[in-house]
Coordinates of N, CA and C and ligand atoms in Angstrom, one line a residue:
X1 N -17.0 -1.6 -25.1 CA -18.3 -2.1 -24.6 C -19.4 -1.2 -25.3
X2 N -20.5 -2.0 -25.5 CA -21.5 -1.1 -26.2 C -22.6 -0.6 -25.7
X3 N -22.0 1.1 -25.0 CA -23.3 1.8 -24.2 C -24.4 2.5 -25.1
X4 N -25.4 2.8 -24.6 CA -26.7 3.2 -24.9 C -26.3 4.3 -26.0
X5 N -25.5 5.4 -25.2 CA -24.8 6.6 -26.0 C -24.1 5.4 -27.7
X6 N -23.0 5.0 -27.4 CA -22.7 4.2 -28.7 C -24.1 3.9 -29.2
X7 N -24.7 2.9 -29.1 CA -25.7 2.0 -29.9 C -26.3 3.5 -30.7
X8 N -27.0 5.0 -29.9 CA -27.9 5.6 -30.9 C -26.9 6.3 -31.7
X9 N -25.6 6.8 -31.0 CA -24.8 7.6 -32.2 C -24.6 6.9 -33.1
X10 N -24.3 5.3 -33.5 CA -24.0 4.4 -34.3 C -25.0 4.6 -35.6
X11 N -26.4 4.9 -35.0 CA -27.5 4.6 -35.9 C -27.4 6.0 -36.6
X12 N -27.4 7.8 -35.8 CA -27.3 8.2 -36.5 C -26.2 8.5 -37.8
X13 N -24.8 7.6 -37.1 CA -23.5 8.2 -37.9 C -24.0 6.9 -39.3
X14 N -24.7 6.0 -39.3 CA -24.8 4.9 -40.2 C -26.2 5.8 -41.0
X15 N -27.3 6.5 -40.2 CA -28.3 7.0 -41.3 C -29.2 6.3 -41.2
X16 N -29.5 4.8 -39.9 CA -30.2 3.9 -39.7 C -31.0 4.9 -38.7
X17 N -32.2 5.7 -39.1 CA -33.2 6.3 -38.0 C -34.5 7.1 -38.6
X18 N -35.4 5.6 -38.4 CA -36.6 5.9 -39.0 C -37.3 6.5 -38.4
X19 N -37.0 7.0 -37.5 CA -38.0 8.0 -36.8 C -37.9 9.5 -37.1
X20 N -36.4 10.0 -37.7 CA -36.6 11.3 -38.6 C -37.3 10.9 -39.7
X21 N -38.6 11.9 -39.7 CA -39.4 12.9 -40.4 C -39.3 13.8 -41.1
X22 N -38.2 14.5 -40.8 CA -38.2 16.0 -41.5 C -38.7 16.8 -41.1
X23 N -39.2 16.6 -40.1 CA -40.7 17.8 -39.3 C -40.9 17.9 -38.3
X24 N -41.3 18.4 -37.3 CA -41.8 18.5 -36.0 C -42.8 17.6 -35.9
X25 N -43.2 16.9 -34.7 CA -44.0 16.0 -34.7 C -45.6 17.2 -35.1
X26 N -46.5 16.3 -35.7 CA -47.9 17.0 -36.1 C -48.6 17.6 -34.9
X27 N -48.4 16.5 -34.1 CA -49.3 17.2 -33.0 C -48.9 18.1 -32.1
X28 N -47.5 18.4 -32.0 CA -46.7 19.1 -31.4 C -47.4 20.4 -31.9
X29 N -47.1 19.9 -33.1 CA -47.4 22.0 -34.0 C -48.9 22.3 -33.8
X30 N -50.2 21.3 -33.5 CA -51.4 21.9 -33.5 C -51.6 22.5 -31.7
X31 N -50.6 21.7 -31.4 CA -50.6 22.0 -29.3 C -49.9 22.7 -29.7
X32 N -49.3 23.6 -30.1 CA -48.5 25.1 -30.0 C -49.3 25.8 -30.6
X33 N -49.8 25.6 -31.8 CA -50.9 26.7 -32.3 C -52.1 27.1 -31.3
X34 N -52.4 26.1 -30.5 CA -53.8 26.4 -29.6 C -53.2 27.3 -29.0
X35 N -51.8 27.3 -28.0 CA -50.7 28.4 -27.1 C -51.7 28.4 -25.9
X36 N -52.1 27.0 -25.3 CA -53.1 26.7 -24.1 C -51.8 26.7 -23.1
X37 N -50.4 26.9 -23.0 CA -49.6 26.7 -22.0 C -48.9 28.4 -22.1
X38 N -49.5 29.2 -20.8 CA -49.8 30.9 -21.0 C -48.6 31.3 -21.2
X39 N -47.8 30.6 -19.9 CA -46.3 31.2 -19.8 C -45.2 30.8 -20.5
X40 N -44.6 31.3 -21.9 CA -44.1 31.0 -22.5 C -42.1 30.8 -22.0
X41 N -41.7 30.2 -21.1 CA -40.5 30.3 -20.7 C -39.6 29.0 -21.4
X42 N -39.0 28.3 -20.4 CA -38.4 27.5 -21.0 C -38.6 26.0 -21.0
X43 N -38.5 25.6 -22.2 CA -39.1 23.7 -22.3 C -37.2 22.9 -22.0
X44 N -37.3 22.0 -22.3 CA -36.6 21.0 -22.5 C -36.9 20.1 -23.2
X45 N -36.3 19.9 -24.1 CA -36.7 18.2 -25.2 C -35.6 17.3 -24.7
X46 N -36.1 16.4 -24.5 CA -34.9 15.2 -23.8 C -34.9 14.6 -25.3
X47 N -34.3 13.6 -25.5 CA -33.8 12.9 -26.4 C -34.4 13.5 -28.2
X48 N -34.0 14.6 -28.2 CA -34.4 15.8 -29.4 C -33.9 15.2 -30.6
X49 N -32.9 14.3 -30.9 CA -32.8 13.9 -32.3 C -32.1 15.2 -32.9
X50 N -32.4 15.1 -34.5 CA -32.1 16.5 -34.8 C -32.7 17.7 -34.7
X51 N -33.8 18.0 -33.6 CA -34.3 19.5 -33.6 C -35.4 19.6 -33.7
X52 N -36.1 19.0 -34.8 CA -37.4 19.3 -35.6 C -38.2 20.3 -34.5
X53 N -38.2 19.7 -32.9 CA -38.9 19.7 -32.0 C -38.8 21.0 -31.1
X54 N -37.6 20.9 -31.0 CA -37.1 21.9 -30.4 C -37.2 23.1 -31.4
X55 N -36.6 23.0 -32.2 CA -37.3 24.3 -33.4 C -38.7 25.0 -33.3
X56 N -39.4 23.7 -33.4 CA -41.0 23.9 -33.3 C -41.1 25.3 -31.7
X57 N -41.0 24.2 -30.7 CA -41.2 25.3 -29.7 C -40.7 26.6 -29.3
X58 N -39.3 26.6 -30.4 CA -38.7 28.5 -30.2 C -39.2 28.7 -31.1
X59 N -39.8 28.2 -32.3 CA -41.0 29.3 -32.7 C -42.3 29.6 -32.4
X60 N -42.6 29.1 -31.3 CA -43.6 29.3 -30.7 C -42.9 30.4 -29.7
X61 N -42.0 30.4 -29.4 CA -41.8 31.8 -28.7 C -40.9 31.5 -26.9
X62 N -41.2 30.2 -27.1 CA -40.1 29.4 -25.9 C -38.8 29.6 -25.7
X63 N -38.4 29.3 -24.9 CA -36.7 29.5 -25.3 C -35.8 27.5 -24.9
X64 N -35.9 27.2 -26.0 CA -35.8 26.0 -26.5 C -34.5 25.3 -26.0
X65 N -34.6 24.2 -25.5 CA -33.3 23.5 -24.5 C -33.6 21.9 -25.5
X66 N -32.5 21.9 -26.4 CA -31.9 20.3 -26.6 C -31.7 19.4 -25.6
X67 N -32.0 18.4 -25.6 CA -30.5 17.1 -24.8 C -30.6 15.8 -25.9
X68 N -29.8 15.5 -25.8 CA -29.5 14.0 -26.4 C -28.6 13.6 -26.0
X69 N -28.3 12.0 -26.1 CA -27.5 11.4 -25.9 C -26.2 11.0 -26.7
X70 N -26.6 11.0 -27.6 CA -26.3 10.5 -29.1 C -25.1 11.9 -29.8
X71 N -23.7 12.1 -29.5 CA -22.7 13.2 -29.8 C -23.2 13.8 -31.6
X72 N -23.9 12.1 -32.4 CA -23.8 13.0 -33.6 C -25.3 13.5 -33.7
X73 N -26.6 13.3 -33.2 CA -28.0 13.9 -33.3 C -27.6 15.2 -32.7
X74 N -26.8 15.6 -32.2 CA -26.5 16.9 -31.2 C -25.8 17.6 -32.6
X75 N -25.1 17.4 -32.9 CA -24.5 18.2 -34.2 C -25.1 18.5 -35.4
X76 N -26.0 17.4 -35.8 CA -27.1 17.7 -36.8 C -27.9 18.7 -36.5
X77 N -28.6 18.5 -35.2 CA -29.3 19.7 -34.2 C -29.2 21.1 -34.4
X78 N -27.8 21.2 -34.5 CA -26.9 22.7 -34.0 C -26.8 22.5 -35.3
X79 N -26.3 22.3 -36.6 CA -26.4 22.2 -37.9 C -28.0 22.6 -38.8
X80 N -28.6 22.1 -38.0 CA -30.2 22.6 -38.8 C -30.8 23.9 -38.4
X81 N -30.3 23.9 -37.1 CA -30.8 25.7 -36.8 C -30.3 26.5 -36.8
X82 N -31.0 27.7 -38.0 CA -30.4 28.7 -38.1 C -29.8 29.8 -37.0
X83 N -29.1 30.3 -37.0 CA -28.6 31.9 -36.0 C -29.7 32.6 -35.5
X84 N -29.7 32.8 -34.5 CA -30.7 33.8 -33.9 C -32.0 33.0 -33.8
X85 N -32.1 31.7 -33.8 CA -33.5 30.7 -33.5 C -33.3 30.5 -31.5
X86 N -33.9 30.8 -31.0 CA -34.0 30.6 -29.1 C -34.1 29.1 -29.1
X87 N -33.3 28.5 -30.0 CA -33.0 26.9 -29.6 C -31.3 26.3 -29.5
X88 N -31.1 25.7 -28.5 CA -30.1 25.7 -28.3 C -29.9 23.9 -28.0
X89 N -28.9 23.2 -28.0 CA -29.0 21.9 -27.7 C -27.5 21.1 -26.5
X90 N -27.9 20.2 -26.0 CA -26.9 20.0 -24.5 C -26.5 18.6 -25.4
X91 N -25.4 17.7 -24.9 CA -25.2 16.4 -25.1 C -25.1 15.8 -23.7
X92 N -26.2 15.2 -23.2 CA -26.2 14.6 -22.3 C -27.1 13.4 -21.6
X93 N -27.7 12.5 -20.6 CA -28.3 11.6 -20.5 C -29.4 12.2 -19.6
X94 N -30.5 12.5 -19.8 CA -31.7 12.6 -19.8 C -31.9 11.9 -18.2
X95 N -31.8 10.4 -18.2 CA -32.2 9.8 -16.7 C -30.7 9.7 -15.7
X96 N -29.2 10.3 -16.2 CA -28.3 10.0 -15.2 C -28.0 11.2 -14.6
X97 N -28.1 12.4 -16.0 CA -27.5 13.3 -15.2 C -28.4 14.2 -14.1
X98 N -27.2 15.2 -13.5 CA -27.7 15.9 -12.8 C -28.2 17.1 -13.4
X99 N -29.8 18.0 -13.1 CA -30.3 19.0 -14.5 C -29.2 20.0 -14.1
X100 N -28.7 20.7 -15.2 CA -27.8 21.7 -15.6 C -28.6 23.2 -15.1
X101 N -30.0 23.1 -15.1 CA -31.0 23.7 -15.0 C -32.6 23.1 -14.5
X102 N -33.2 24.1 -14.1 CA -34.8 23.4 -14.3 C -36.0 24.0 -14.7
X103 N -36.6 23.7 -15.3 CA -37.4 23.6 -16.8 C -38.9 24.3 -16.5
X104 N -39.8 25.1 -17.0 CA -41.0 24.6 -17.1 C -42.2 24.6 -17.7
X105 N -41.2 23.4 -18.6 CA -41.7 22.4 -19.4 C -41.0 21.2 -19.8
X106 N -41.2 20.1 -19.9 CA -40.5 19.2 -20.8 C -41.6 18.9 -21.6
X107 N -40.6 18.3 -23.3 CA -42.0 17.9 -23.9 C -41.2 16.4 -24.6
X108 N -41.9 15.8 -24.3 CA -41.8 14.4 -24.8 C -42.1 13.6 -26.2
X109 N -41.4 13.2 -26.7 CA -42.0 12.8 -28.2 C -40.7 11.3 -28.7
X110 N -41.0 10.4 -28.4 CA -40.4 8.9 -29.1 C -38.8 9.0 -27.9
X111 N -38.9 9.7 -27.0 CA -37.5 9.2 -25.9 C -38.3 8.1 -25.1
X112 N -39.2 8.5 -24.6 CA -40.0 7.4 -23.6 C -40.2 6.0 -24.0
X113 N -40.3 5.9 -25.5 CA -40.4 4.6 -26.2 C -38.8 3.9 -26.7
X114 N -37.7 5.0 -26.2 CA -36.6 4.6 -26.9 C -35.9 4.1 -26.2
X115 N -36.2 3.9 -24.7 CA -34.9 3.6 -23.6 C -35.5 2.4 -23.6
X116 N -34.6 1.6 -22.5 CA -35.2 0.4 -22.5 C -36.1 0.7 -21.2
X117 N -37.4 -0.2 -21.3 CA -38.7 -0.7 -20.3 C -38.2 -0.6 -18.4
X118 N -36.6 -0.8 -18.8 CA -36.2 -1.4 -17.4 C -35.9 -0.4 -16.6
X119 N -35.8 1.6 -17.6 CA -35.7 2.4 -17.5 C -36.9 3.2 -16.8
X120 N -37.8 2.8 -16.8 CA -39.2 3.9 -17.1 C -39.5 4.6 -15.5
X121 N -39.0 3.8 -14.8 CA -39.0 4.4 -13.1 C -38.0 5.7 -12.9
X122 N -36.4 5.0 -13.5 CA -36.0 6.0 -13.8 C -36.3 7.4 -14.8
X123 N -36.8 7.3 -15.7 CA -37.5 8.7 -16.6 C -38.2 9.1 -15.8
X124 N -39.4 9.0 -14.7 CA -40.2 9.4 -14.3 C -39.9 9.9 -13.5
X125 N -38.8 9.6 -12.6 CA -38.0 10.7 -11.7 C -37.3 11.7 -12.6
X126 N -36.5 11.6 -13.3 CA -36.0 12.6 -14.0 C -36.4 13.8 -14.4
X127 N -38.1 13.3 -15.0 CA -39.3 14.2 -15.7 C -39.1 15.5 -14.1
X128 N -39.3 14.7 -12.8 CA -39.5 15.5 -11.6 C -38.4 16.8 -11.8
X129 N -37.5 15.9 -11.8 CA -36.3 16.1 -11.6 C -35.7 17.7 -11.9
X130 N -35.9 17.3 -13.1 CA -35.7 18.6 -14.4 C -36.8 19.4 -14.5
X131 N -38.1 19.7 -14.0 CA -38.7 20.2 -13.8 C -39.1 21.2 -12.4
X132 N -39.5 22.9 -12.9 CA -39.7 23.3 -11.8 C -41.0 23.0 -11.0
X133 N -41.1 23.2 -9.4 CA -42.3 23.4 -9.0 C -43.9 23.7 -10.4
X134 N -44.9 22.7 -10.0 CA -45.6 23.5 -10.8 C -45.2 23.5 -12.3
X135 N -44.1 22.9 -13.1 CA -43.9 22.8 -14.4 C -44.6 21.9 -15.2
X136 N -44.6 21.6 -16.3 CA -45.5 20.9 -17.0 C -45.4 20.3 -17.9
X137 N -45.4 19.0 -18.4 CA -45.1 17.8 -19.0 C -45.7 17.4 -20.1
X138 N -45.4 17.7 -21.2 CA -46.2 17.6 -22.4 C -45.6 16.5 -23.0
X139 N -46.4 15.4 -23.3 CA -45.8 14.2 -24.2 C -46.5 13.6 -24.9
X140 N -46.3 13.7 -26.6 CA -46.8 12.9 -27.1 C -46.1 11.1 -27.5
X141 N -46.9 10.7 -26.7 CA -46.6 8.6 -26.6 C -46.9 8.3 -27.4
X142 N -46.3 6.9 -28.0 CA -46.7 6.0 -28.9 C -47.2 5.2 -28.2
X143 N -48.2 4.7 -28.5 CA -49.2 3.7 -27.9 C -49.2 2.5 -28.8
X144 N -48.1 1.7 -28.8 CA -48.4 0.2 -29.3 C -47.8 -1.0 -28.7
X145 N -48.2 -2.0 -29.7 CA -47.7 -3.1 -28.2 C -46.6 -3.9 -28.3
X146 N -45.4 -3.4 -29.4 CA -44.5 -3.8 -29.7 C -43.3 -4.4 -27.9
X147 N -42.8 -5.1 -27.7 CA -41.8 -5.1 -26.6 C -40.7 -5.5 -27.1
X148 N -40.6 -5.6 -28.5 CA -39.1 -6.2 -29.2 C -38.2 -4.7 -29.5
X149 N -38.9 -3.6 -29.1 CA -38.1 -2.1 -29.6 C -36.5 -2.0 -29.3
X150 N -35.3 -0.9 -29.3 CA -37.1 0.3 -29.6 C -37.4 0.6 -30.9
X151 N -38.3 0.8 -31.1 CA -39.6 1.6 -29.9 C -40.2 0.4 -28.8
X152 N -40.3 0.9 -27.8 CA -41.0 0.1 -26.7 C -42.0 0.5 -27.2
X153 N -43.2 -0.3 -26.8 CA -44.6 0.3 -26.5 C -45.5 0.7 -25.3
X154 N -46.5 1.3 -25.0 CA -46.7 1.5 -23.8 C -48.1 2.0 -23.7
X155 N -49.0 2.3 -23.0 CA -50.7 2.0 -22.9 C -50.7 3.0 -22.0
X156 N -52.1 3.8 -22.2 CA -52.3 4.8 -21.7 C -52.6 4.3 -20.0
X157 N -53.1 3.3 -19.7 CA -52.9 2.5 -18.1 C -51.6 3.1 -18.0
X158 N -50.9 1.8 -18.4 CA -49.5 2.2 -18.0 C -48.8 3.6 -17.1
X159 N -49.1 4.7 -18.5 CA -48.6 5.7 -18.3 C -49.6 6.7 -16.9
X160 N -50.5 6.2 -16.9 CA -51.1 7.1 -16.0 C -50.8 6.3 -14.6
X161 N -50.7 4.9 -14.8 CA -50.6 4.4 -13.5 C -48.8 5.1 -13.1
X162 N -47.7 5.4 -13.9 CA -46.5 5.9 -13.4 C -46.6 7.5 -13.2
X163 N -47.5 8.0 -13.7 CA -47.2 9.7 -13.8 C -48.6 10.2 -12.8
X164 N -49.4 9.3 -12.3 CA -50.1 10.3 -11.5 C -50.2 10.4 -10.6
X165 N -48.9 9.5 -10.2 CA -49.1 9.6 -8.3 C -47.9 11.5 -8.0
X166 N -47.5 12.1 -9.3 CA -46.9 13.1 -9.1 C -47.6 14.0 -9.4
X167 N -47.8 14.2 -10.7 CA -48.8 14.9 -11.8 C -50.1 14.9 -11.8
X168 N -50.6 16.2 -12.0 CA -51.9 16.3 -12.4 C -52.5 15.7 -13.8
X169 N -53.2 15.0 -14.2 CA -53.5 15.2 -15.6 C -54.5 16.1 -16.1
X170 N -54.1 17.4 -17.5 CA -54.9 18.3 -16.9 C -55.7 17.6 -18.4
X171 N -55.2 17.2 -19.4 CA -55.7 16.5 -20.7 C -55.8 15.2 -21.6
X172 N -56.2 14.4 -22.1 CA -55.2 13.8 -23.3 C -56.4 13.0 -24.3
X173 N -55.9 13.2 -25.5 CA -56.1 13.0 -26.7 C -55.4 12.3 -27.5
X174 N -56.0 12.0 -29.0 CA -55.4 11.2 -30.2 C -54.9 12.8 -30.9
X175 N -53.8 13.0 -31.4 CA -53.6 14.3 -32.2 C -53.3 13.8 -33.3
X176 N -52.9 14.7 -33.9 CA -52.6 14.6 -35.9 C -51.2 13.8 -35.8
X177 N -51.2 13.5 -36.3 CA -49.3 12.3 -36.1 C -49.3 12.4 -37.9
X178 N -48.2 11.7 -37.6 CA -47.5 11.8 -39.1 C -48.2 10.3 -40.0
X179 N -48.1 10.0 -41.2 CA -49.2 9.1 -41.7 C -48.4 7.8 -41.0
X180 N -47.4 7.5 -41.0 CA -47.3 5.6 -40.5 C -47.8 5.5 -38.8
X181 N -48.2 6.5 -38.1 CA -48.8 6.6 -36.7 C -49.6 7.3 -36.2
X182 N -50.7 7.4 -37.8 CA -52.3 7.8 -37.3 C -52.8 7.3 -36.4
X183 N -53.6 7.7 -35.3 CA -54.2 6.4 -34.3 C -53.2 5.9 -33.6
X184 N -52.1 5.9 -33.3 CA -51.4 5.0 -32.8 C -50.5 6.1 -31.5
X185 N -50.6 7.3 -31.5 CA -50.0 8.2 -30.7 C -51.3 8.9 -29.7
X186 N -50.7 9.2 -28.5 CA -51.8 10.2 -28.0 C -51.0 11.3 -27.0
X187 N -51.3 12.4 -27.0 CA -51.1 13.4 -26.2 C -51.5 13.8 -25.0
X188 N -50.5 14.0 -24.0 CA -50.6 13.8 -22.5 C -50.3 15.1 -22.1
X189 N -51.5 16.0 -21.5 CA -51.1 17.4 -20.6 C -50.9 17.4 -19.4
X190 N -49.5 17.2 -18.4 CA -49.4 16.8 -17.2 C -48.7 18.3 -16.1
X191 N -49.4 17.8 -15.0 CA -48.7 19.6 -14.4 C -48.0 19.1 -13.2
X192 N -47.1 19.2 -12.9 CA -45.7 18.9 -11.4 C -46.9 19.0 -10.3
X193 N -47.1 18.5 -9.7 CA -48.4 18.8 -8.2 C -47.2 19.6 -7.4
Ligands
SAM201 C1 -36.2 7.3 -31.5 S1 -35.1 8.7 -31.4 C2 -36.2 10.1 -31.5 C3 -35.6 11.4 -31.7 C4 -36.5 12.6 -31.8 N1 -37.3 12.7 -30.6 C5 -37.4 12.4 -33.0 O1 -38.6 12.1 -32.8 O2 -37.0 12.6 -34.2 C6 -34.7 8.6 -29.6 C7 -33.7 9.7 -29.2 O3 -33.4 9.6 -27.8 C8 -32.1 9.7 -27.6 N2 -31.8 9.1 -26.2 C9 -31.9 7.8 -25.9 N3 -31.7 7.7 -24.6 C10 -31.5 9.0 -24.1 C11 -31.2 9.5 -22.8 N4 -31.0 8.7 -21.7 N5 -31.0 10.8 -22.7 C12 -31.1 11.6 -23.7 N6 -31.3 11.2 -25.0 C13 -31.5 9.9 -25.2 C14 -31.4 9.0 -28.8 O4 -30.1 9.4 -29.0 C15 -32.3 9.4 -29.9 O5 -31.9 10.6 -30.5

């Protein structure tokens, strides 16, 4: 039977995944350089791919938590970072399991657009979930209006009508993105109420 876990490991063990970059997301790295989030403890990247992201934030000084779904994006992960980087990576499901830990931070970047639509109630608990009191939600969304994904697409309505009956919103902006989704992404500063 073909589960969610099969379908993305398929893509990576085939090399079909156009959403590696080679890089940390842009806007990721200009929201780490500001270092507007004081307390530097521990984030979570849910559906991390191979790293880029999670990299990014143990060099900012975090202490960096993988998850994926996908057995082979988890090995690529652990394969791209070097010894002694404070990033570390889990193989597990983001909206079923139970948190191993709790976080605070998660940061978000192309999971929220990757599950399916029918999912998004469930993420939104999860975000809770895995998060401490008071933790804080950083996600950069793609904002388009695609529904044949994934990528899903999804509208800043949208997302505020599901995240603020929990969350504070403390910001959000268009950031630097990579060139095929200039304009097309925006950054969301959210805090656990
Ligand atoms: C479009 S890819 C993006 C990967 C990475 N964030 C990047 O930008 O390079 C979506 C990722 O989410 C993972 N994923 C999908 N559903 C997940 C879930 N329920 N829990 C954890 N990871 C999940 C997939 O395996 C895949 O690696």
């Amino acid at each position: 039977m073909e589960t969610p876990q099969n379908a993305w490991d398929d893509r990576y063990r085939a090399g079909d995944t156009p959403w590696e970059k080679g890089e940390a997301s842009p806007g990721l790295i200009d929201f780490l350089r500001e270092g507007s989030i004081p307390n530097k403890g521990r984030v979570l990247i849910p559906g991390c791919g191979t790293g880029h992201d999670v990299r990014a934030w143990a060099e900012a000084g975090w202490e960096a938590v993988g998850l994926d779904i996908a057995p082979s994006a988890v090995k690529l992960a652990q394969e791209r970072t070097p010894s002694g980087t404070r990033a570390t990576y889990r193989l597990g499901d983001f909206l079923a399991d139970e948190p191993f830990a709790k976080f605070d931070c998660i940061f978000e970047h192309t999971c929220f657009c990757a599950i399916d639509p029918s999912q998004r109630d469930a993420y939104v608990t999860a975000t809770r979930k895995w998060l401490k009191p008071g933790g804080w939600y950083v996600a950069v969304n793609y904002l388009i209006p695609d529904t044949d994904g994934p990528p899903f697409g999804t509208t800043r309505e949208e997302l505020v009508k599901r995240f603020s009956p929990y969350f504070t919103l403390i910001r959000d902006f268009v950031p630097r993105s990579y060139p095929n989704r200039t304009g097309l992404e925006r950054l969301f500063v959210w805090q656990l109420a």
